[in-house]
Short mmCIF file of C-alpha atoms and ligand atoms in Angstrom, two decimals:
data_model
loop_
_atom_site.label_atom_id
_atom_site.label_comp_id
_atom_site.label_asym_id
_atom_site.label_seq_id
_atom_site.Cartn_x
_atom_site.Cartn_y
_atom_site.Cartn_z
CA MET A 876 -0.02 0.06 0.08
CA ASP A 877 1.02 3.58 -0.58
CA PRO A 878 1.20 5.20 2.89
CA PHE A 879 0.73 8.63 1.33
CA VAL A 880 -2.84 8.13 0.18
CA GLY A 881 -6.19 7.03 1.49
CA SER A 882 -5.93 7.01 5.24
CA THR A 883 -5.62 9.45 8.21
CA ALA A 884 -2.04 10.01 9.41
CA ARG A 885 -2.95 8.06 12.57
CA GLU A 886 -4.13 5.05 10.72
CA THR A 887 -1.04 5.11 8.44
CA VAL A 888 1.40 5.41 11.42
CA GLU A 889 -0.29 2.65 13.36
CA ARG A 890 -0.52 0.29 10.35
CA VAL A 891 3.15 0.82 9.49
CA ALA A 892 4.15 0.23 13.06
CA ALA A 893 2.14 -3.09 13.15
CA GLN A 894 3.65 -4.11 9.91
CA LEU A 895 7.21 -3.53 11.30
CA GLY A 896 6.37 -5.05 14.66
CA ARG A 897 7.57 -1.89 16.36
CA SER A 898 6.10 0.87 18.55
CA ALA A 899 4.52 3.68 16.66
CA ALA A 900 7.11 5.94 18.25
CA SER A 901 9.93 3.93 16.94
CA ALA A 902 12.52 5.61 14.49
CA ASP A 903 11.88 2.75 12.26
CA VAL A 904 8.46 4.13 11.29
CA ALA A 905 10.09 7.38 10.27
CA SER A 906 12.71 5.51 8.14
CA TYR A 907 10.01 3.45 6.53
CA LEU A 908 8.00 6.57 5.49
CA ASP A 909 11.14 8.38 4.24
CA GLN A 910 12.01 5.50 1.99
CA ARG A 911 8.59 5.57 0.44
CA ASP A 912 8.52 9.43 0.14
CA THR A 913 8.69 10.18 -3.56
CA LEU A 914 9.58 13.82 -2.86
CA ARG A 915 12.57 13.01 -0.55
CA HIS A 916 15.14 13.96 -3.24
CA LEU A 917 13.92 17.51 -3.16
CA ARG A 918 15.69 18.05 0.15
CA ARG A 919 19.01 18.22 -1.91
CA ARG A 920 17.68 21.21 -3.87
CA PHE A 921 18.09 23.19 -0.58
CA LEU A 922 20.97 24.04 1.69
CA VAL A 923 20.28 22.65 5.18
CA PRO A 924 22.40 24.38 7.90
CA ARG A 925 24.81 22.27 9.86
CA VAL A 926 24.35 22.13 13.57
CA ALA A 927 27.81 23.50 14.24
CA ASP A 928 26.88 26.74 12.33
CA LEU A 929 23.86 27.47 14.49
CA PRO A 930 24.82 30.11 17.07
CA GLN A 931 22.83 28.49 20.01
CA ALA A 932 23.91 24.87 19.50
CA ASP A 933 25.60 23.17 22.31
CA LEU A 934 28.11 20.76 20.80
CA SER A 935 28.32 18.72 24.02
CA LEU A 936 24.69 17.73 23.49
CA VAL A 937 24.63 17.20 19.68
CA ASP A 938 26.94 16.25 16.87
CA GLY A 939 27.90 19.60 15.13
CA SER A 940 28.56 17.92 11.75
CA GLN A 941 25.09 16.77 11.14
CA GLU A 942 22.34 18.77 9.45
CA CYS A 943 20.16 20.66 11.87
CA ILE A 944 16.52 19.81 12.35
CA TYR A 945 15.08 22.88 10.51
CA LEU A 946 11.38 23.33 11.32
CA ALA A 947 11.29 27.07 10.88
CA GLY A 948 10.27 27.28 7.13
CA ASN A 949 7.14 29.20 8.28
CA SER A 950 9.38 32.01 9.23
CA LEU A 951 12.23 31.83 6.79
CA GLY A 952 12.50 29.00 4.19
CA LEU A 953 15.89 27.37 3.34
CA GLN A 954 17.99 28.69 0.53
CA PRO A 955 17.39 26.93 -2.82
CA GLU A 956 20.67 25.42 -4.16
CA ARG A 957 20.43 27.22 -7.52
CA ALA A 958 19.80 30.65 -5.95
CA ARG A 959 23.60 31.28 -5.93
CA THR A 960 24.09 30.24 -9.45
CA TYR A 961 21.38 32.50 -10.72
CA LEU A 962 22.65 35.38 -8.64
CA MET A 963 26.13 34.87 -9.94
CA GLU A 964 24.85 34.81 -13.53
CA GLU A 965 23.28 38.29 -13.03
CA LEU A 966 26.25 39.77 -11.23
CA ASP A 967 28.45 38.42 -14.11
CA LYS A 968 26.19 39.91 -16.71
CA TRP A 969 26.20 43.25 -14.98
CA ALA A 970 30.01 43.15 -14.66
CA LYS A 971 30.48 42.24 -18.30
CA THR A 972 27.76 44.00 -20.13
CA GLY A 973 26.54 46.82 -17.91
CA VAL A 974 23.40 48.50 -19.08
CA HIS A 975 22.97 45.82 -21.79
CA GLY A 976 21.72 43.42 -19.20
CA HIS A 977 18.35 45.12 -19.24
CA LEU A 978 17.61 43.46 -22.61
CA GLY A 979 20.23 40.64 -22.81
CA GLY A 980 20.77 37.23 -21.42
CA SER A 981 18.28 34.62 -20.34
CA ARG A 982 16.81 36.88 -17.68
CA PRO A 983 16.57 40.36 -19.13
CA TRP A 984 16.19 42.74 -16.23
CA ALA A 985 13.54 44.80 -17.91
CA TRP A 986 11.01 41.91 -17.52
CA ALA A 987 12.80 39.31 -15.39
CA GLU A 988 9.99 39.02 -12.94
CA ASN A 989 7.39 38.58 -15.84
CA ASN A 990 9.33 35.39 -16.73
CA ILE A 991 8.47 33.65 -13.39
CA GLU A 992 4.91 34.87 -12.81
CA GLY A 993 3.53 31.79 -14.54
CA LEU A 994 5.41 29.65 -12.02
CA MET A 995 4.07 31.74 -9.13
CA ALA A 996 0.54 31.68 -10.49
CA ASP A 997 0.55 27.80 -10.43
CA VAL A 998 1.46 27.85 -6.78
CA VAL A 999 -1.49 30.16 -5.83
CA GLY A 1000 -4.00 28.72 -8.32
CA ALA A 1001 -4.15 31.71 -10.56
CA LYS A 1002 -3.72 32.81 -14.17
CA ALA A 1003 -0.32 34.39 -14.99
CA GLU A 1004 -1.94 37.62 -15.86
CA GLU A 1005 -3.71 37.72 -12.35
CA VAL A 1006 -0.31 37.68 -10.53
CA ALA A 1007 2.40 40.39 -10.17
CA LEU A 1008 5.58 39.95 -8.42
CA MET A 1009 6.64 43.35 -6.83
CA ASN A 1010 7.56 45.14 -3.63
CA GLY A 1011 7.01 43.70 -0.22
CA LEU A 1012 3.94 42.13 1.25
CA THR A 1013 2.79 45.20 3.29
CA VAL A 1014 3.34 47.54 0.41
CA ASN A 1015 1.25 45.34 -1.88
CA LEU A 1016 -1.56 45.18 0.73
CA HIS A 1017 -1.59 49.01 0.94
CA LEU A 1018 -1.58 49.21 -2.92
CA LEU A 1019 -4.52 46.81 -3.15
CA LEU A 1020 -6.53 48.37 -0.26
CA LEU A 1021 -6.14 51.81 -2.00
CA SER A 1022 -8.29 50.36 -4.82
CA PHE A 1023 -10.51 47.92 -3.05
CA TYR A 1024 -11.29 49.95 0.02
CA LYS A 1025 -13.66 52.81 -0.97
CA PRO A 1026 -15.72 53.36 2.10
CA THR A 1027 -19.11 55.16 2.14
CA ALA A 1028 -21.05 56.39 5.12
CA ALA A 1029 -23.10 53.17 4.96
CA ARG A 1030 -20.36 50.65 4.03
CA HIS A 1031 -17.07 51.58 5.67
CA LYS A 1032 -15.93 48.64 7.73
CA ILE A 1033 -13.02 46.26 7.11
CA LEU A 1034 -13.48 42.77 8.68
CA LEU A 1035 -10.22 41.36 10.01
CA GLU A 1036 -9.01 39.00 12.70
CA ASP A 1037 -8.80 40.30 16.18
CA LYS A 1038 -5.21 39.17 16.51
CA ALA A 1039 -4.18 39.78 12.90
CA PHE A 1040 -0.37 39.95 12.07
CA PRO A 1041 0.73 43.37 13.32
CA SER A 1042 1.55 44.66 9.82
CA ASP A 1043 -1.88 43.83 8.53
CA HIS A 1044 -3.48 45.39 11.48
CA TYR A 1045 -1.41 48.57 11.01
CA ALA A 1046 -2.12 48.56 7.30
CA VAL A 1047 -5.78 48.29 7.78
CA GLU A 1048 -5.86 50.89 10.63
CA SER A 1049 -3.96 53.44 8.56
CA GLN A 1050 -6.09 52.94 5.45
CA ILE A 1051 -9.19 53.55 7.38
CA ARG A 1052 -7.73 56.86 8.74
CA LEU A 1053 -6.55 57.77 5.28
CA ARG A 1054 -10.06 57.65 4.09
CA GLY A 1055 -11.20 59.92 6.95
CA PHE A 1056 -12.86 57.15 8.99
CA ASP A 1057 -12.28 56.14 12.62
CA PRO A 1058 -10.75 52.68 13.22
CA GLU A 1059 -12.74 52.49 16.41
CA GLY A 1060 -15.93 52.17 14.34
CA SER A 1061 -14.60 50.80 11.02
CA MET A 1062 -12.20 48.06 12.06
CA LEU A 1063 -14.34 45.07 12.61
CA ARG A 1064 -12.28 42.45 14.67
CA LEU A 1065 -13.23 38.84 14.72
CA ALA A 1066 -12.30 37.07 17.93
CA PRO A 1067 -12.68 33.44 18.71
CA ARG A 1068 -15.39 32.38 21.19
CA PRO A 1069 -14.46 32.80 24.86
CA GLY A 1070 -12.21 30.03 25.97
CA GLU A 1071 -11.26 29.11 22.30
CA LEU A 1072 -8.20 29.97 20.33
CA THR A 1073 -9.25 29.55 16.75
CA LEU A 1074 -12.16 30.99 14.80
CA ARG A 1075 -15.03 28.73 13.73
CA THR A 1076 -15.93 28.99 10.09
CA GLN A 1077 -19.50 29.24 11.08
CA ASP A 1078 -18.78 32.21 13.18
CA ILE A 1079 -16.97 33.95 10.36
CA LEU A 1080 -19.84 33.34 8.07
CA GLU A 1081 -22.37 34.49 10.48
CA GLU A 1082 -20.51 37.71 11.21
CA ILE A 1083 -20.29 38.42 7.47
CA GLU A 1084 -24.04 37.71 7.20
CA ARG A 1085 -24.88 39.99 10.17
CA GLU A 1086 -22.54 42.90 9.44
CA GLY A 1087 -22.07 42.44 5.64
CA ASP A 1088 -24.09 45.46 4.65
CA SER A 1089 -21.62 47.75 6.53
CA ILE A 1090 -18.50 45.90 5.45
CA ALA A 1091 -16.58 47.17 2.43
CA VAL A 1092 -13.79 44.66 2.59
CA VAL A 1093 -13.25 41.32 4.26
CA MET A 1094 -9.47 40.91 4.77
CA LEU A 1095 -8.37 37.81 6.50
CA SER A 1096 -5.23 35.66 6.35
CA GLY A 1097 -5.30 32.44 4.44
CA VAL A 1098 -3.41 30.50 7.16
CA GLN A 1099 -3.27 32.37 10.56
CA TYR A 1100 0.40 32.85 11.50
CA TYR A 1101 0.04 32.23 15.25
CA THR A 1102 -2.41 29.40 15.49
CA GLY A 1103 -1.68 27.80 12.10
CA GLN A 1104 -5.44 27.64 11.28
CA LEU A 1105 -6.30 27.38 7.59
CA PHE A 1106 -9.49 29.38 6.78
CA ASP A 1107 -12.13 28.22 4.34
CA MET A 1108 -11.26 30.87 1.76
CA ALA A 1109 -13.82 29.67 -0.76
CA ALA A 1110 -16.71 29.84 1.65
CA ILE A 1111 -15.55 33.15 3.05
CA ALA A 1112 -15.25 34.71 -0.41
CA GLU A 1113 -18.70 33.45 -1.41
CA ALA A 1114 -20.24 34.72 1.77
CA GLY A 1115 -18.71 38.18 1.46
CA GLN A 1116 -19.34 38.74 -2.00
CA LYS A 1117 -23.00 37.74 -1.54
CA LYS A 1118 -23.22 40.63 0.74
CA GLY A 1119 -21.56 42.99 -1.71
CA CYS A 1120 -18.11 43.13 -0.04
CA PHE A 1121 -14.73 42.68 -1.68
CA VAL A 1122 -12.85 39.69 -0.23
CA GLY A 1123 -9.09 39.64 -0.03
CA PHE A 1124 -6.63 37.35 1.67
CA ASP A 1125 -3.18 37.81 3.07
CA CYS A 1126 -1.59 34.52 2.01
CA ALA A 1127 1.87 34.90 3.74
CA HIS A 1128 1.49 31.64 5.56
CA ALA A 1129 -0.59 29.87 2.95
CA VAL A 1130 1.35 30.27 -0.22
CA GLY A 1131 3.56 27.24 -0.91
CA ASN A 1132 2.02 25.60 2.15
CA VAL A 1133 -1.46 24.70 1.17
CA GLU A 1134 -3.23 24.31 -2.19
CA LEU A 1135 -4.64 27.70 -3.11
CA LYS A 1136 -7.19 28.35 -5.92
CA LEU A 1137 -7.56 32.04 -5.87
CA HIS A 1138 -8.99 32.14 -9.31
CA ASP A 1139 -11.62 29.37 -8.77
CA TRP A 1140 -12.57 30.53 -5.41
CA GLY A 1141 -13.30 34.04 -6.87
CA VAL A 1142 -11.11 35.81 -4.35
CA ASP A 1143 -11.05 39.50 -5.34
CA PHE A 1144 -7.43 40.20 -4.30
CA ALA A 1145 -4.58 38.63 -2.43
CA CYS A 1146 -0.99 39.41 -1.41
CA TRP A 1147 1.86 37.33 -0.03
CA CYS A 1148 5.52 37.32 0.74
CA SER A 1149 8.08 35.02 -0.73
CA TYR A 1150 10.54 34.34 2.14
CA LYS A 1151 8.47 31.86 4.19
CA TYR A 1152 7.28 28.73 2.50
CA VAL A 1153 8.46 30.06 -0.89
CA ASN A 1154 12.06 30.16 0.13
CA ALA A 1155 13.16 33.37 -1.75
CA GLY A 1156 15.19 34.78 1.13
CA ALA A 1157 14.73 37.49 3.68
CA GLY A 1158 12.76 40.59 2.13
CA GLY A 1159 12.14 38.66 -1.12
CA LEU A 1160 9.93 39.80 -3.95
CA ALA A 1161 6.36 39.77 -2.84
CA GLY A 1162 3.21 38.79 -4.79
CA ALA A 1163 -0.09 40.32 -5.50
CA PHE A 1164 -3.18 38.93 -7.08
CA VAL A 1165 -6.22 40.66 -8.61
CA HIS A 1166 -8.97 38.41 -10.08
CA GLU A 1167 -9.36 38.75 -13.82
CA LYS A 1168 -13.01 39.75 -13.30
CA HIS A 1169 -11.63 43.14 -12.16
CA GLY A 1170 -9.45 43.66 -15.16
CA ARG A 1171 -11.42 46.78 -16.06
CA ASP A 1172 -13.39 47.93 -13.12
CA ILE A 1173 -10.55 48.17 -10.55
CA LYS A 1174 -7.74 50.65 -11.32
CA PRO A 1175 -4.58 51.24 -9.38
CA ALA A 1176 -4.71 54.44 -7.28
CA LEU A 1177 -1.03 55.04 -7.72
CA LEU A 1178 0.80 54.94 -11.11
CA GLY A 1179 4.33 54.39 -12.06
CA TRP A 1180 6.01 53.58 -15.38
CA TRP A 1181 6.06 49.80 -14.80
CA GLY A 1182 2.32 49.80 -14.96
CA HIS A 1183 2.56 51.03 -18.47
CA ASP A 1184 2.10 48.48 -21.36
CA LEU A 1185 5.55 46.96 -21.88
CA LYS A 1186 5.37 47.49 -25.75
CA THR A 1187 5.20 51.12 -25.45
CA ARG A 1188 6.67 51.80 -21.96
CA PHE A 1189 10.00 53.13 -23.19
CA LEU A 1190 8.51 55.62 -25.62
CA MET A 1191 8.51 58.09 -22.91
CA ASP A 1192 5.54 60.00 -24.25
CA ASN A 1193 3.89 60.42 -20.77
CA GLU A 1194 0.60 59.10 -21.94
CA MET A 1195 -0.31 56.16 -19.74
CA GLN A 1196 -1.35 52.97 -21.43
CA LEU A 1197 -2.21 51.12 -18.24
CA GLN A 1198 -1.84 47.31 -18.33
CA PRO A 1199 -5.13 45.72 -17.22
CA GLY A 1200 -5.70 44.14 -13.81
CA VAL A 1201 -2.87 43.64 -11.29
CA SER A 1202 -0.11 44.46 -13.88
CA GLY A 1203 -1.20 48.06 -13.83
CA PHE A 1204 -0.39 48.12 -10.10
CA ARG A 1205 3.34 47.91 -10.87
CA LEU A 1206 5.30 51.05 -10.03
CA SER A 1207 8.98 50.53 -10.31
CA ASN A 1208 11.32 48.23 -12.17
CA GLN A 1209 11.88 45.15 -10.00
CA PRO A 1210 15.11 44.09 -8.44
CA VAL A 1211 16.59 41.20 -10.48
CA LEU A 1212 18.70 40.16 -7.51
CA LEU A 1213 15.41 39.27 -5.84
CA VAL A 1214 14.08 37.45 -8.87
CA CYS A 1215 16.93 35.04 -8.83
CA PRO A 1216 16.35 33.07 -5.60
CA LEU A 1217 12.59 33.21 -6.20
CA GLN A 1218 13.11 31.59 -9.54
CA ALA A 1219 15.36 28.96 -8.08
CA SER A 1220 12.63 28.12 -5.53
CA LEU A 1221 9.63 28.21 -8.02
CA GLU A 1222 11.36 25.76 -10.25
CA VAL A 1223 11.38 23.25 -7.43
CA PHE A 1224 7.70 23.91 -6.77
CA LYS A 1225 7.08 23.11 -10.52
CA GLU A 1226 8.97 19.95 -10.34
CA ALA A 1227 7.07 18.79 -7.14
CA GLY A 1228 3.60 20.22 -7.80
CA MET A 1229 1.40 21.48 -4.98
CA PRO A 1230 -0.94 18.53 -4.92
CA ALA A 1231 1.95 16.08 -4.20
CA LEU A 1232 3.42 18.44 -1.62
CA ARG A 1233 0.19 18.79 0.22
CA ARG A 1234 -0.23 14.94 0.20
CA LYS A 1235 3.07 14.58 1.93
CA SER A 1236 2.40 17.53 4.18
CA LEU A 1237 -0.79 15.91 5.51
CA LEU A 1238 1.08 12.83 6.59
CA LEU A 1239 4.18 14.68 7.77
CA THR A 1240 2.29 17.01 10.04
CA GLY A 1241 -0.14 14.34 11.07
CA TYR A 1242 2.94 12.22 12.10
CA LEU A 1243 4.17 15.14 14.27
CA GLU A 1244 0.85 15.60 15.90
CA TYR A 1245 0.60 11.84 16.55
CA LEU A 1246 4.08 11.70 18.14
CA ILE A 1247 3.39 14.64 20.32
CA GLN A 1248 0.23 13.27 21.61
CA HIS A 1249 1.73 9.90 22.07
CA HIS A 1250 4.46 11.24 24.30
CA TYR A 1251 3.20 14.47 25.82
CA ARG A 1252 -0.60 14.57 25.82
CA GLU A 1253 -2.35 16.06 28.92
CA ASP A 1254 -3.17 13.12 31.27
CA PRO A 1255 -6.28 13.86 33.40
CA ALA A 1256 -5.00 11.32 35.94
CA ARG A 1257 -1.74 13.38 36.33
CA PRO A 1258 -2.90 16.95 36.13
CA HIS A 1259 0.39 18.45 37.25
CA ALA A 1260 2.56 16.39 34.87
CA PRO A 1261 4.07 18.60 32.14
CA HIS A 1262 2.26 18.39 28.87
CA VAL A 1263 2.15 19.95 25.41
CA ARG A 1264 -1.11 21.15 23.80
CA VAL A 1265 -1.46 21.57 20.09
CA ILE A 1266 -3.58 24.64 19.45
CA THR A 1267 -3.71 24.28 15.71
CA PRO A 1268 -6.97 22.72 14.65
CA SER A 1269 -6.78 18.82 14.57
CA ASP A 1270 -8.83 18.69 11.38
CA PRO A 1271 -6.15 18.54 8.61
CA ARG A 1272 -8.36 20.52 6.31
CA GLN A 1273 -8.11 23.47 8.71
CA ARG A 1274 -4.38 23.66 8.83
CA GLY A 1275 -1.28 23.71 6.72
CA CYS A 1276 2.08 22.19 7.82
CA GLN A 1277 2.65 24.21 11.02
CA LEU A 1278 1.59 23.06 14.39
CA SER A 1279 1.53 25.68 17.20
CA LEU A 1280 2.48 24.16 20.58
CA CYS A 1281 1.52 25.40 24.00
CA PHE A 1282 3.46 24.05 27.07
CA SER A 1283 2.45 23.64 30.73
CA VAL A 1284 6.03 24.96 31.40
CA ASN A 1285 7.92 28.11 30.25
CA VAL A 1286 8.16 28.25 26.52
CA CYS A 1287 11.26 30.38 26.38
CA ARG A 1288 13.25 27.66 28.30
CA ILE A 1289 11.92 24.93 26.06
CA HIS A 1290 12.99 26.96 22.97
CA GLN A 1291 16.45 27.51 24.32
CA GLU A 1292 16.89 23.82 25.11
CA LEU A 1293 15.74 22.85 21.65
CA GLU A 1294 18.16 25.33 20.07
CA LYS A 1295 20.99 23.88 22.17
CA ARG A 1296 20.08 20.45 20.57
CA GLY A 1297 20.34 21.60 17.05
CA VAL A 1298 16.61 22.28 16.33
CA ALA A 1299 15.54 25.40 14.51
CA CYS A 1300 11.99 26.36 15.22
CA ASP A 1301 10.42 29.61 16.34
CA MET A 1302 8.88 31.03 19.34
CA ARG A 1303 6.12 33.56 19.17
CA GLU A 1304 4.93 35.80 21.92
CA PRO A 1305 3.03 35.31 24.06
CA SER A 1306 3.34 31.50 24.44
CA VAL A 1307 3.69 29.31 21.44
CA LEU A 1308 6.39 27.39 19.72
CA ARG A 1309 5.67 27.17 15.99
CA VAL A 1310 6.86 23.92 14.46
CA ALA A 1311 6.63 23.62 10.68
CA PRO A 1312 7.71 20.32 8.88
CA VAL A 1313 7.90 21.60 5.29
CA PRO A 1314 7.18 18.86 2.68
CA LEU A 1315 9.74 20.28 0.31
CA TYR A 1316 12.73 19.58 2.39
CA ASN A 1317 11.76 18.05 5.73
CA SER A 1318 11.82 14.33 6.42
CA PHE A 1319 9.93 12.05 8.63
CA GLY A 1320 13.27 11.57 10.33
CA ASP A 1321 13.40 15.31 11.05
CA VAL A 1322 9.94 15.02 12.77
CA HIS A 1323 11.09 12.07 14.75
CA GLY A 1324 14.31 13.74 15.73
CA PHE A 1325 12.47 16.82 16.83
CA VAL A 1326 10.14 14.83 19.13
CA GLN A 1327 13.17 13.18 20.69
CA ALA A 1328 14.90 16.56 21.22
CA LEU A 1329 11.68 17.96 22.80
CA GLY A 1330 11.70 15.08 25.30
CA SER A 1331 15.27 15.91 26.18
CA ALA A 1332 14.43 19.72 26.42
CA LEU A 1333 11.54 19.01 28.74
CA ARG A 1334 13.78 16.93 30.99
CA ALA A 1335 16.43 19.57 31.00
CA CYS A 1336 13.86 22.12 32.12
CA GLY A 1337 13.11 19.72 35.05
CA ALA A 1338 9.70 19.15 33.59
CA LEU A 1339 9.77 15.45 32.94
C1 PLP B 949 5.16 37.58 7.49
C2 PLP B 949 3.93 38.36 7.33
C3 PLP B 949 3.93 39.69 7.02
C4 PLP B 949 5.29 40.41 6.79
O1 PLP B 949 5.09 41.56 6.03
P1 PLP B 949 6.30 42.15 5.12
O2 PLP B 949 5.75 43.26 4.46
O3 PLP B 949 6.80 41.02 4.27
O4 PLP B 949 7.41 42.56 6.17
C5 PLP B 949 2.72 40.45 6.95
N1 PLP B 949 1.66 39.76 7.18
C6 PLP B 949 1.50 38.44 7.58
C7 PLP B 949 0.15 37.83 7.77
C8 PLP B 949 2.66 37.77 7.63
O5 PLP B 949 2.62 36.45 7.98
#
């Protein structure tokens, strides 16, 4: 049987364990799954840091020569192997041909980003002409809101999460002020029910139904950065549009993580960054999406020469021939040095395909959840024993690869002890450890190793 299809992660892990005659927590289960993982060769397309190079590693606890357990792809994806080659090509071209690089070589700077927008579009489920690679995420969010948020006295609210990512919160707040409205009355913040940490789809849809007539824009994330919850973007888009709202998503944590179908879902606009699951390096070239249905009715509020039709852009006649849709939102020529690593990564996505990555991801993250519950689940019979709680939804359809862990002991200490043991994962205030096994380059062995290190870290904190 193929362990990657057809059953839940729990069933698969237990069946493999029974077949091997081992405990489900045995490293043999991880090896078995790694051997059958048809994507495992993709790890070699990325540079995995060695333990000895991690500043916090304690080499008396872990072998410095081995690859670290890198579970921080939600924060910064690993470097694609070909990023350096492509960067060197452009530096060489610059050195040897100077200004001629604009039009010459395999990656002419004047339209370098256009060459990879098709690859990006495949990852987000869009048509190439619905995607623009430009700027940073927050800049793109502002540019999009300038066009999609046109508040009136009756319809002036923006619906967002109560604990949205700070940059999104500030962007929305300042856009509301810019239009002369008061964030107090126009920022509609959706909070989970008392005692709950994630939003219920039903509650999101009911809020849209109840408040929809006064909402101009629904602006949620695709995957919530703190809890790892994946929202039902299709249902939210449908509900919002039924009430006459524009619906946009910040896909920072969704792109390259879960399968997106921005076009089919009819999402009005979206933006994302490229340095998390898309592995384009810190501050990488960000993305923007405007659905083709808005090719004519939505215009950019701000113009620059890069929004001008390429065919006549350089005639310099100062008569704007605006490209339709998102392409018209371009302002400046794009930095080719940011195109290079993004291209290197998107080529690996093309090789793998999002459906296969998601299939592996469901089992990889399910395996992580299984092992954590196996070892560290809260035991009602021992209420004071240290335990780990997964706050990410247990329904795989409501999450991507990240699990957010809460501990009954101090999370900073746990994080430090994990880093000493050669694990890279990230801690987010106030109290979670975000652990993201990325199907492109993480293995079942990484997940198993992490859970071992976690046990050792808990013991070191005096908690086990
Ligand atoms: C990572 C992230 C950002 C970062 O914004 P930049 O403009 O790339 O610095 C913004 N919003 C969300 C939801 C994020 O996850």
